[in-house]
Amino acid sequence: MLNIHNLHVSFGGEPLFEEITFRLNAGNRVGLIGKNGAGKSTLLKVISGDIEYDSGQLAIEKEVSIGFLRQDIDFVQGRTVLEEAYTAFAKARSIETELDKINNELATRTDYESDSYTELINNLSDLTHEYDLVGGYHYKGETEKILKGLAFKPDQFDMLTDELSGGWRMRIELAKLLLEKHDILLLDEPTNHLDIDSILWLEQFLQNYPGAVAIVSHDKMFLDNVTNRTIEISLGRIYDYPKPYTKFLALRAEIREQQAATLKNQQKEIERTEKLIEKFKAKASKATMAQSLMKKLDRMDVVEVDQEDNAAMNINFSKCIQPGKVVLELEDVTKSYDDKLVLDKVDLMLERGKRVAFVGQNGMGKSTLAKIIVGDIKDATGDIKLGHNVQLGYFAQNQAEYLDGEKTILDTMIDAADDTNRVKVRDMLGSFLFRGDEVEKKVKVLSGGERNRLALCKLLLQPFNVLIMDEPTNHLDIQSKNVLKKALVNYDGTLIVVSHDREFLQGLTELVYEFRDHKIKLHLGDIDYYLDQRKAQDMREIEKGSEVKENTLSRKQNKDKQQLSYEDQKKLKSLNNRLSKAEANINDLEREIKKLDNELAANYDELAAKSGFFDSYQEKKNSLVAWMDKWEAISEEIDAFQL
């Protein structure tokens, strides 16, 4: 499908990667990994054609389509969620317009024997066939299915995209890409704005995707569950093996060990040969043998051990003064945005030293409550009390966006420092991998991960004993995430983490607050306990690649069925029967209309002479529309049972 050979890309005069070669085939689900700034997103932009490469070859097979989920999106204002999602079916929507024009004209004309009328019928037949081929009869149902999988509720479908947050808009963009069914799908951090349930749904979707998928992600569990191949960009080279992330790391370590052992043996052989050369050079009778050994050394290819980029951040969250036993109390906290209620009479009490996770779907108020606690939102109602000696540290979800792009890295830190820590700024930047002349870079040229690292470094300039972090792992590479998690595990203050990253939360927090329906619910355990409480054991089995997916799914369906009353079960069964009947009638009518279209195209004069033919033809089309409306209404009734 796509072939890259000896590709060279430089950035700011410095080579990003050189002479990389690989091929993407259908069924490849590639995890593209590497440290922040290694060039992962750049490679996706090169493949998509967004940016030019310096040299090499990039060949794409004819008619192969590429879809790219970018981090920056731009929607047309005034469209609803459904209207924006329907743009994935531009061809079908265009044909719909043409079909409406033809049908309206046919309804008003009576010159059945004219050439122009015949031409209209032929155009109608061709367009109807093309409409079927591009999925015109099914795209609305597919769109709603994908949107629901990405956590949109039916009452959100008619909302204007202008009213949505960046995370929800990103979900619409992802839905459009999935609906477009590209041959190659390029996803840059697709899980950054998804909650846990949506991530699990996306995992299942991508596992069955027939085309090629290349994913830049720092979510280890997501990569393990989705990918079957890993390409690492490290120090300008790529390492490409047909393994998901964790198995790839094990294989890379094993290969490096083998290379090191081979190199050690080769060095011994070289030393032995050099000693023989020195010995034989002194004897005239052995000079020929010495020359032969020297040629052997010249021909020998020295074994190379794959280089490993081990540079990592060094984070230490130091706690300041000891706070009181209770660090935070919230009572009847309520917050609305215009007419939209987000939090309704929320109560929360947090003791010193507790480690808490805020989880739930986007838009349920997690970030809002965090901002209320730190004082960024001041118009919420209710009582908000901070405990004695509490000093808050806050890392916002979009913390990196608050950085001034025109400032240098060094100036950003110096301006945020005070007299007590200004002299430590360069050392702190060095521990966050900003060394030497790099500190003179402007913030605007940094990658998303590099900006997050700078924002974390800036956070450490202030003292705190209660730390609130909102999606701190977004854009961080896997190694940096591990370092951050280790630092937070060792942090002995109070911690609140808003995150959708399952692996990051595992072993980090001991309590979970779930945000749902304007309320919060406390789960006295870690993230795995929370998922278990949510009856999500089947989801975890899916994550682990369990072979009993179908069994667990059927058990869940049976359990859901048992929870319905007898009358509701009967009604649901009746609805499913009616849905099947509607689908059968739709299929029959579509076949009949298609057959009539073909007959009209071949024998128009003969059929036009038959009395009532066109009345019957139009009646079948009207009947098809009516059955499709019935199918949609029945589907909505069934969905209401399953919510």
XYZ file of C-alpha atoms in Angstrom, residues 30-566:
537
model
C 1.682 -0.037 13.690
C 2.554 1.625 16.971
C 4.915 4.499 16.186
C 6.939 5.151 19.332
C 9.893 7.240 20.431
C 10.800 10.062 22.761
C 9.267 13.524 22.507
C 10.878 15.330 19.598
C 12.067 12.117 17.904
C 9.911 12.847 14.844
C 6.835 10.620 15.234
C 4.235 13.271 14.390
C 6.531 14.633 11.687
C 6.631 11.212 10.015
C 2.819 11.050 9.983
C 2.718 14.522 8.406
C 5.186 13.413 5.736
C 3.079 10.331 4.912
C -0.116 12.427 4.768
C 1.550 14.990 2.508
C 1.236 17.837 5.017
C 4.987 18.519 4.904
C 7.755 17.802 2.403
C 10.655 15.424 2.952
C 14.249 16.295 2.024
C 15.203 13.192 0.043
C 14.306 9.562 -0.523
C 11.165 7.980 -1.934
C 7.578 7.737 -0.712
C 5.385 5.649 -3.013
C 1.651 5.094 -2.511
C -0.339 2.605 -4.551
C -2.909 4.044 -6.921
C -6.322 4.936 -5.417
C -5.122 4.311 -1.837
C -6.780 6.859 0.468
C -5.134 8.218 3.627
C -6.942 9.636 6.654
C -5.013 11.662 9.236
C -6.177 12.553 12.756
C -4.291 15.768 13.426
C -3.907 17.468 16.784
C -5.152 20.778 15.376
C -8.629 20.757 13.802
C -10.803 23.466 12.293
C -14.587 23.046 11.963
C -17.052 25.104 9.934
C -19.165 27.112 12.379
C -22.913 26.572 12.605
C -22.974 22.797 12.011
C -24.491 20.320 14.422
C -22.616 17.226 15.603
C -24.510 15.055 13.098
C -24.038 17.504 10.224
C -20.294 17.639 10.859
C -20.067 13.845 11.097
C -22.096 13.459 7.876
C -19.357 15.332 5.985
C -17.536 11.991 6.005
C -20.077 10.947 3.370
C -19.668 13.888 0.996
C -20.249 11.718 -2.076
C -23.455 10.156 -0.738
C -24.774 13.569 0.349
C -23.999 15.012 -3.081
C -25.859 12.148 -4.796
C -28.804 12.686 -2.422
C -29.098 16.249 -3.686
C -29.048 15.087 -7.314
C -31.602 12.347 -6.616
C -33.931 14.850 -4.937
C -33.729 17.129 -7.986
C -34.522 14.281 -10.395
C -37.365 12.901 -8.257
C -38.916 16.355 -7.913
C -38.727 16.845 -11.660
C -40.189 13.388 -12.385
C -43.094 14.131 -10.057
C -44.126 17.184 -12.085
C -43.512 15.960 -15.660
C -45.907 13.984 -17.861
C -43.899 13.774 -21.108
C -43.113 10.117 -20.478
C -42.135 9.380 -24.101
C -39.701 12.274 -24.568
C -35.935 11.769 -24.865
C -35.288 14.108 -21.957
C -37.582 12.054 -19.704
C -35.741 8.883 -20.760
C -32.458 10.578 -19.918
C -33.791 11.490 -16.478
C -34.764 7.863 -15.817
C -31.335 6.663 -16.906
C -29.649 9.228 -14.679
C -31.893 8.168 -11.818
C -30.923 4.514 -12.301
C -27.206 5.311 -12.455
C -27.307 7.591 -9.420
C -29.375 5.125 -7.376
C -26.835 2.390 -8.104
C -23.938 4.696 -7.233
C -25.740 5.813 -4.053
C -25.992 2.184 -2.979
C -22.301 1.578 -3.733
C -21.166 4.515 -1.566
C -23.314 3.349 1.366
C -26.036 5.944 1.006
C -28.748 3.776 2.533
C -26.733 3.017 5.658
C -24.536 6.015 6.453
C -26.889 7.660 8.953
C -27.108 4.507 11.060
C -23.326 3.985 10.858
C -22.715 7.589 11.906
C -24.901 7.302 14.994
C -23.276 3.975 15.907
C -19.750 5.455 15.752
C -20.745 8.603 17.648
C -22.334 6.519 20.406
C -19.179 4.403 20.593
C -17.230 7.608 21.204
C -19.601 8.481 24.095
C -21.948 10.929 22.339
C -25.515 10.654 23.558
C -28.493 11.056 21.178
C -29.460 14.366 22.787
C -26.011 15.738 21.801
C -26.425 14.990 18.091
C -28.185 18.293 17.387
C -25.780 20.422 19.437
C -23.672 22.924 17.518
C -20.001 21.981 17.363
C -19.223 25.602 18.319
C -20.507 24.814 21.827
C -18.238 21.786 22.343
C -14.830 21.595 24.001
C -11.706 20.704 22.054
C -11.879 17.133 23.353
C -15.399 16.548 22.057
C -14.550 18.176 18.708
C -11.585 15.828 18.438
C -13.994 12.910 18.921
C -16.100 14.127 15.987
C -12.974 14.332 13.841
C -12.049 10.791 14.863
C -15.598 9.601 14.082
C -15.371 11.139 10.590
C -12.099 9.354 9.891
C -13.470 5.999 11.035
C -16.588 6.483 8.902
C -14.574 7.384 5.796
C -12.988 3.891 5.830
C -9.610 4.954 4.501
C -7.071 2.397 3.310
C -4.450 3.936 5.607
C -5.359 5.552 8.918
C -2.856 7.849 10.663
C -3.758 8.583 14.288
C -1.759 11.118 16.302
C -2.503 10.609 20.022
C -6.094 9.362 19.471
C -6.690 8.565 23.173
C -5.696 11.977 24.547
C -9.284 13.212 24.719
C -11.096 9.912 25.312
C -12.451 8.496 28.550
C -11.777 4.873 29.515
C -15.003 3.463 28.026
C -14.375 5.191 24.687
C -10.775 3.951 24.618
C -11.990 0.383 25.083
C -14.498 0.846 22.254
C -11.810 2.298 19.971
C -9.521 -0.635 20.764
C -12.169 -3.099 19.562
C -12.861 -1.036 16.433
C -9.204 -0.832 15.406
C -8.560 -4.520 16.126
C -10.946 -5.320 13.262
C -9.894 -2.500 10.917
C -9.101 -4.025 7.485
C -6.721 -1.313 6.280
C -3.347 -0.193 7.608
C -3.195 1.882 10.808
C -0.235 3.895 12.100
C -0.679 5.183 15.649
C 1.402 7.652 17.627
C 0.463 6.980 21.232
C 1.997 6.999 24.698
C -0.690 4.705 26.115
C 1.105 1.370 26.624
C -2.058 -0.646 27.235
C -3.716 0.828 24.146
C -0.685 -0.055 22.009
C -0.532 -3.591 23.411
C -4.235 -4.164 22.786
C -4.372 -2.713 19.265
C -1.049 -3.013 17.437
C 0.649 -5.985 15.807
C 3.825 -4.131 14.807
C 6.023 -1.468 16.392
C 8.331 1.074 14.752
C 10.562 3.001 17.131
C 12.302 6.215 16.077
C 15.454 6.608 18.127
C 18.497 8.799 17.488
C 17.565 9.271 13.826
C 17.099 5.563 13.049
C 14.089 3.262 13.096
C 13.699 -0.199 14.632
C 10.856 -2.151 13.070
C 9.561 -5.504 14.413
C 6.191 -7.315 14.061
C 5.374 -7.142 17.771
C 3.069 -5.003 19.960
C 4.738 -2.561 22.329
C 5.636 -4.709 25.365
C 6.812 -7.671 23.265
C 8.741 -5.249 21.053
C 10.652 -3.925 24.068
C 11.514 -7.466 25.182
C 12.694 -8.375 21.670
C 14.775 -5.182 21.384
C 16.451 -5.942 24.716
C 17.148 -9.519 23.619
C 18.617 -8.374 20.298
C 20.869 -5.844 22.033
C 22.099 -8.578 24.397
C 22.879 -10.839 21.443
C 24.647 -7.997 19.630
C 26.715 -7.216 22.741
C 27.685 -10.894 23.132
C 28.588 -11.159 19.424
C 30.622 -7.942 19.625
C 32.483 -9.261 22.676
C 33.412 -12.458 20.835
C 34.405 -10.491 17.753
C 36.682 -8.230 19.817
C 38.402 -11.319 21.219
C 38.885 -12.628 17.671
C 40.295 -9.263 16.539
C 42.734 -9.142 19.468
C 43.906 -12.717 18.760
C 44.377 -11.941 15.055
C 46.306 -8.738 15.771
C 48.685 -10.656 18.061
C 49.321 -13.208 15.315
C 49.998 -10.434 12.803
C 52.575 -8.869 15.125
C 54.140 -12.272 15.678
C 54.298 -13.211 11.970
C 55.466 -9.792 10.759
C 58.824 -10.342 12.456
C 59.498 -13.528 10.435
C 60.161 -13.381 6.704
C 58.779 -16.894 6.220
C 55.457 -15.845 7.787
C 55.081 -12.445 6.046
C 52.557 -13.808 3.545
C 50.410 -15.179 6.361
C 50.574 -11.825 8.171
C 49.374 -10.066 4.999
C 46.501 -12.538 4.701
C 45.433 -11.932 8.302
C 45.570 -8.157 7.794
C 43.280 -8.452 4.753
C 40.921 -10.582 6.831
C 40.689 -7.827 9.448
C 40.054 -5.209 6.765
C 37.170 -7.247 5.363
C 35.604 -7.878 8.759
C 32.328 -6.010 9.458
C 32.423 -4.805 13.026
C 29.254 -5.757 14.891
C 27.192 -2.757 15.967
C 25.074 -2.737 19.099
C 21.813 -0.805 18.633
C 22.120 2.499 20.425
C 19.633 3.233 23.158
C 18.464 6.711 24.082
C 18.437 6.502 27.870
C 18.083 10.212 28.571
C 15.203 10.721 31.016
C 13.699 13.456 33.144
C 14.585 13.684 36.800
C 11.529 14.751 38.824
C 11.338 15.191 42.557
C 8.131 16.569 44.074
C 9.253 17.968 47.404
C 6.571 18.639 50.005
C 6.510 21.925 51.874
C 4.936 22.582 55.280
C 2.653 19.963 56.842
C -1.073 20.737 56.332
C -3.905 19.853 58.714
C -5.587 16.446 58.782
C -8.408 17.542 56.460
C -7.028 19.374 53.427
C -10.259 19.932 51.497
C -14.012 20.060 52.157
C -16.700 20.675 49.529
C -20.400 20.887 50.349
C -23.299 21.370 47.899
C -20.962 22.633 45.161
C -22.965 23.427 42.014
C -21.784 24.776 38.683
C -23.583 25.497 35.396
C -22.415 26.921 32.084
C -25.378 29.021 30.915
C -28.290 26.549 30.938
C -26.101 23.440 31.100
C -25.779 21.931 34.577
C -22.354 20.330 35.098
C -22.121 19.715 38.862
C -25.129 19.478 41.176
C -24.678 19.721 44.960
C -21.395 17.822 45.053
C -19.884 16.862 48.429
C -16.256 15.820 48.937
C -13.957 15.529 51.942
C -10.260 14.792 51.436
C -7.785 13.904 54.177
C -4.061 14.600 54.188
C -1.956 12.094 52.261
C -4.817 10.554 50.260
C -4.281 9.760 46.578
C -7.403 10.226 44.472
C -8.342 9.649 40.823
C -11.107 11.634 39.103
C -12.574 9.516 36.270
C -15.616 9.625 34.007
C -16.687 10.666 30.552
C -15.593 14.001 29.129
C -17.946 16.832 29.988
C -18.976 15.316 33.326
C -17.182 18.008 35.358
C -13.795 16.518 36.353
C -11.717 19.462 35.114
C -14.407 21.894 36.248
C -14.207 20.639 39.842
C -10.403 20.792 39.749
C -10.592 24.436 38.617
C -13.151 25.218 41.343
C -10.817 23.767 44.007
C -7.805 25.831 42.877
C -9.900 28.986 42.419
C -9.749 29.292 38.632
C -13.563 29.128 38.593
C -15.048 31.507 41.136
C -18.768 31.575 40.327
C -19.653 28.073 41.576
C -22.114 27.933 44.467
C -21.671 25.934 47.690
C -19.032 25.807 50.433
C -15.371 25.265 49.472
C -12.931 25.055 52.389
C -9.178 24.485 52.220
C -7.580 23.007 55.325
C -4.973 24.576 57.602
C -1.621 25.325 55.890
C -2.801 23.912 52.531
C -0.706 25.053 49.576
C -2.093 23.982 46.217
C -0.088 22.971 43.170
C -2.054 22.726 39.909
C -1.187 21.272 36.508
C -4.006 22.134 34.080
C -5.014 19.884 31.194
C -3.971 22.597 28.750
C -1.107 23.853 30.932
C 1.257 23.966 27.953
C -1.101 26.390 26.164
C -0.501 28.974 28.905
C 3.161 29.179 27.942
C 4.180 32.221 25.900
C 5.325 30.938 22.505
C 7.562 33.962 21.898
C 9.599 33.413 25.078
C 12.592 31.115 25.223
C 12.633 28.070 27.474
C 15.070 29.795 29.814
C 13.102 33.054 29.976
C 9.901 31.126 30.725
C 11.500 29.629 33.804
C 13.341 32.764 34.969
C 10.172 34.859 34.750
C 8.270 32.308 36.869
C 11.036 31.896 39.477
C 11.600 33.935 42.630
C 14.731 34.950 44.511
C 14.915 31.607 46.337
C 15.076 29.363 43.256
C 16.142 31.537 40.308
C 19.734 30.296 40.560
C 18.485 26.694 40.223
C 16.650 27.288 36.935
C 19.337 25.915 34.600
C 19.851 22.816 36.757
C 16.099 22.213 36.828
C 15.863 22.560 33.051
C 18.745 20.117 32.670
C 16.914 17.546 34.776
C 13.980 17.917 32.373
C 16.288 17.295 29.362
C 16.618 20.947 28.279
C 20.395 21.272 28.141
C 23.005 23.544 26.634
C 21.817 25.760 23.786
C 18.388 24.065 23.832
C 17.274 26.460 26.580
C 17.452 29.298 24.033
C 14.772 27.702 21.838
C 11.480 29.556 21.633
C 8.526 27.757 23.163
C 6.560 27.895 19.901
C 8.962 25.465 18.157
C 8.636 22.783 20.863
C 6.623 19.604 20.356
C 3.565 18.917 22.526
C 5.571 16.603 24.773
C 8.409 19.095 25.160
C 5.928 21.809 26.159
C 4.419 19.509 28.757
C 7.893 18.811 30.156
C 8.540 22.548 30.404
C 5.172 23.091 32.107
C 6.004 20.364 34.651
C 9.401 21.944 35.304
C 7.741 25.331 35.818
C 5.282 23.761 38.277
C 8.175 22.718 40.542
C 9.152 26.358 41.058
C 6.294 26.773 43.537
C 5.834 25.058 46.939
C 2.781 22.822 47.437
C 1.518 20.046 49.700
C -1.695 19.272 47.755
C -1.078 18.539 44.069
C -3.887 18.508 41.488
C -2.949 17.218 38.023
C -5.404 17.301 35.109
C -4.395 14.852 32.337
C -0.660 15.281 33.046
C 0.381 12.489 30.643
C -1.050 14.026 27.455
C 1.752 14.250 24.869
C 4.387 12.786 27.209
C 6.443 9.932 25.764
C 6.262 6.572 27.516
C 9.612 6.951 29.264
C 8.660 10.409 30.578
C 5.303 9.046 31.767
C 7.109 6.325 33.709
C 9.416 8.893 35.326
C 6.453 11.124 36.237
C 4.528 8.192 37.703
C 7.518 7.119 39.796
C 7.920 10.683 41.107
C 4.223 10.849 42.017
C 4.381 7.447 43.758
C 7.231 8.818 45.890
C 5.460 12.133 46.532
C 4.262 12.112 50.162
C 1.718 14.920 49.868
C -1.960 14.759 48.907
C -2.667 13.963 45.254
C -5.653 14.386 42.921
C -5.196 13.075 39.363
C -7.698 13.615 36.557
C -6.845 10.970 33.968
C -8.171 8.427 31.487
C -4.840 6.562 31.366
C -5.515 3.181 33.026
C -1.894 2.070 33.223
C -0.784 5.412 34.665
C -3.421 5.254 37.411
C -2.665 1.637 38.343
C -0.687 1.593 41.599
C -0.766 5.401 41.827
C -4.135 6.170 43.440
C -6.086 4.481 46.215
C -9.501 6.146 45.826
C -11.609 6.796 42.730
C -14.285 9.465 42.336
C -16.525 8.710 39.364
C -18.236 11.702 37.703
C -21.638 10.912 36.204
C -24.992 12.681 35.818
C -23.779 15.891 37.568
C -22.786 13.924 40.693
C -19.673 12.170 41.999
C -19.501 8.681 43.499
C -16.671 7.442 45.716
C -15.144 3.993 45.058
C -12.923 2.828 47.929
C -10.214 1.239 45.829
C -7.855 1.701 42.880
C -8.692 1.938 39.169
C -8.979 -1.849 38.729
C -11.400 -2.032 41.658
C -13.426 0.792 40.108
C -13.694 -0.989 36.751
C -14.731 -4.148 38.578
C -17.392 -2.207 40.486
C -18.674 -0.869 37.182
C -19.211 -4.475 36.051
C -16.369 -3.930 33.611
C -14.533 -7.209 34.081
C -15.412 -8.133 30.505
C -13.735 -4.918 29.317
C -10.499 -5.835 31.043
C -10.590 -9.284 29.475
C -10.908 -7.564 26.117
C -7.908 -5.391 27.036
C -5.871 -8.490 27.876
C -6.715 -10.100 24.555
C -8.766 -12.831 26.220
C -9.988 -15.639 24.016
C -13.351 -15.604 25.777
C -14.548 -12.250 24.473
C -17.704 -13.703 22.942
C -18.540 -15.668 26.097
C -18.152 -12.660 28.398
C -20.168 -10.513 26.023
C -22.995 -13.061 25.896
C -22.921 -13.339 29.716
C -23.247 -9.588 29.990
C -26.117 -9.594 27.488
C -27.871 -12.364 29.423
C -27.352 -10.453 32.670
C -28.738 -7.270 31.119
C -31.679 -9.299 29.847
C -32.348 -10.729 33.302
C -32.470 -7.235 34.752
C -35.463 -6.374 32.528
C -38.966 -7.172 33.689
C -40.900 -9.942 31.949
